[in-house]
Amino acid sequence: MSRAVVFAYHNVGVRCLKALIGRGVDVALVVTHEDNPEEHIWFESVAQVAQEHGIAFIAPDDPNAPEVVERVRAAQADFLFSFYYRHMLKAPLLEAVKRGAYNMHGSLLPKYRGRVPINWAIIHGESETGATLHQMNVKPDNGPVVDQMAVPILPDDTADEVFAKVTVAAEMVLWRSLPGLIDGSAPHVRQDLSQGGYFGGRKPEDGRIDALAPAERLHDFVRALTRPFPGAFADTGAGRLLLWKTLRAGNAAPTERAELCCADGKLWLHCADGGRLAVLEAELDGQPLSADNFAARVASGALTL
C-alpha cells in the first residue's frame, strides 16, 4: 500500500483527499489551514474529512517550519500531495518523501501558473480551463505534467460555476493518475513555460472597474469576481456601485466612460466601446439597486462610473 502526506484546503482539497482514500492510499498526515474568521468560508472542510476518516491533521502557520518537516519525514511516506494548499512548500518538505511531491493546479498548465487561476482565466475571456496534476519543485507550478483535463468556460459562467467544474476535473485527473504514480508508469512531461504566464494573487481592491473597458471585458470582469468573491465595483458620486450579474445585450451609443442608466424597466450599462450590458443584480452604497428604485437613488438619471 502506498503512503502519502497531504497538504490540502478548499473543495479541491476535499475531493482529492477523498480520491486518495478511495484508491486505498494510506494517508498518514493531513496538513491544512485554520479558517480565517475574516474570510467568507463558502467551501468544504479538509479538516472535517480527515477527522471523519481518523486521519491525523495539523494546521501550522508555517508549513516549512522544522517541526513540520520532521513530522512529514517521520511519516515515511511515498508521496506528498498538495491540493489547493495556500503556502509554498520549500525543498526540505518536497524531499521528505520517497517518491516525489505532486500538486493539483486549477488551470491547463503552463497557462495561468500562480494564484487564483480560474478568476484570471475568466477575466481574460478564456473559453476553457482545467485541472493539472504536476510534479512539484521549488518554483511554483513549474514541474513536469502528469495529466490534465480541460473544462469549458461558457460565455456567462461565473468563477464559482467554473470552480465547480474544475473541482470535478481535479478529482478525475487524480483518480486516473494514481495507478500510474503508484506503479511508476505515469508520464512526466516537461512544461514549455513560454506557452503560459505567471499570475499573482488578487485583493478586494483589484475589483475596481475600468470605466473605459469594452463591454465584453467588463462582463468577463463582473462574472470573474461575483459572489462568493468580493465583487466588481466603482466609486461613484452616489456611493460605491457593485455589479454582481450582467449579460451582454447588443449595442448602444458609445460613451466617454461606462454609464449605468434605467430604461424599459431594466438597468443597462452603456460601455465606452458602444457595447451594452444588461445589469441583473447590483448594489449602490451597500443597498440593492434595481430599476424600481433607480430614479429615487440616482437623481441625475444616470450613474457615470
mmCIF file of N, CA and C in Angstrom, residues 234-241 284-285 297-298 300 302-305:
data_model
loop_
_atom_site.group_PDB
_atom_site.id
_atom_site.type_symbol
_atom_site.label_atom_id
_atom_site.label_comp_id
_atom_site.label_asym_id
_atom_site.label_seq_id
_atom_site.Cartn_x
_atom_site.Cartn_y
_atom_site.Cartn_z
ATOM 1 N N ALA A 234 -17.220 50.203 -8.559
ATOM 2 C CA ALA A 234 -16.786 51.542 -8.982
ATOM 3 C C ALA A 234 -17.276 52.530 -7.932
ATOM 4 N N ASP A 235 -16.446 53.485 -7.597
ATOM 5 C CA ASP A 235 -16.843 54.548 -6.669
ATOM 6 C C ASP A 235 -17.435 55.698 -7.475
ATOM 7 N N THR A 236 -18.697 55.984 -7.224
ATOM 8 C CA THR A 236 -19.426 56.985 -7.994
ATOM 9 C C THR A 236 -19.868 58.139 -7.083
ATOM 10 N N GLY A 237 -20.446 59.143 -7.677
ATOM 11 C CA GLY A 237 -20.938 60.272 -6.905
ATOM 12 C C GLY A 237 -22.067 59.903 -5.957
ATOM 13 N N ALA A 238 -22.722 58.769 -6.215
ATOM 14 C CA ALA A 238 -23.826 58.317 -5.357
ATOM 15 C C ALA A 238 -23.396 57.225 -4.386
ATOM 16 N N GLY A 239 -22.115 56.926 -4.363
ATOM 17 C CA GLY A 239 -21.616 55.871 -3.484
ATOM 18 C C GLY A 239 -20.977 54.749 -4.276
ATOM 19 N N ARG A 240 -20.553 53.705 -3.568
ATOM 20 C CA ARG A 240 -19.878 52.578 -4.228
ATOM 21 C C ARG A 240 -20.907 51.697 -4.933
ATOM 22 N N LEU A 241 -20.680 51.486 -6.212
ATOM 23 C CA LEU A 241 -21.517 50.615 -7.023
ATOM 24 C C LEU A 241 -20.852 49.252 -7.148
ATOM 25 N N LEU A 284 -25.806 49.663 -4.594
ATOM 26 C CA LEU A 284 -25.299 51.031 -4.530
ATOM 27 C C LEU A 284 -25.246 51.458 -3.070
ATOM 28 N N ASP A 285 -24.059 51.821 -2.640
ATOM 29 C CA ASP A 285 -23.861 52.276 -1.262
ATOM 30 C C ASP A 285 -24.377 51.246 -0.250
ATOM 31 N N ARG A 297 -32.769 56.894 -6.231
ATOM 32 C CA ARG A 297 -31.425 56.839 -5.668
ATOM 33 C C ARG A 297 -30.395 57.528 -6.542
ATOM 34 N N VAL A 298 -30.713 57.728 -7.821
ATOM 35 C CA VAL A 298 -29.785 58.378 -8.748
ATOM 36 C C VAL A 298 -30.484 59.598 -9.336
ATOM 37 N N SER A 300 -29.552 62.169 -10.910
ATOM 38 C CA SER A 300 -29.148 62.694 -12.216
ATOM 39 C C SER A 300 -29.706 61.897 -13.385
ATOM 40 N N ALA A 302 -28.582 59.098 -14.486
ATOM 41 C CA ALA A 302 -27.546 58.167 -14.963
ATOM 42 C C ALA A 302 -26.388 58.211 -13.992
ATOM 43 N N LEU A 303 -25.684 57.100 -13.922
ATOM 44 C CA LEU A 303 -24.562 56.973 -12.982
ATOM 45 C C LEU A 303 -23.302 56.717 -13.784
ATOM 46 N N THR A 304 -22.392 57.684 -13.758
ATOM 47 C CA THR A 304 -21.141 57.541 -14.501
ATOM 48 C C THR A 304 -20.111 56.828 -13.611
ATOM 49 N N LEU A 305 -19.487 55.805 -14.158
ATOM 50 C CA LEU A 305 -18.524 55.020 -13.388
ATOM 51 C C LEU A 305 -17.163 55.711 -13.394
#
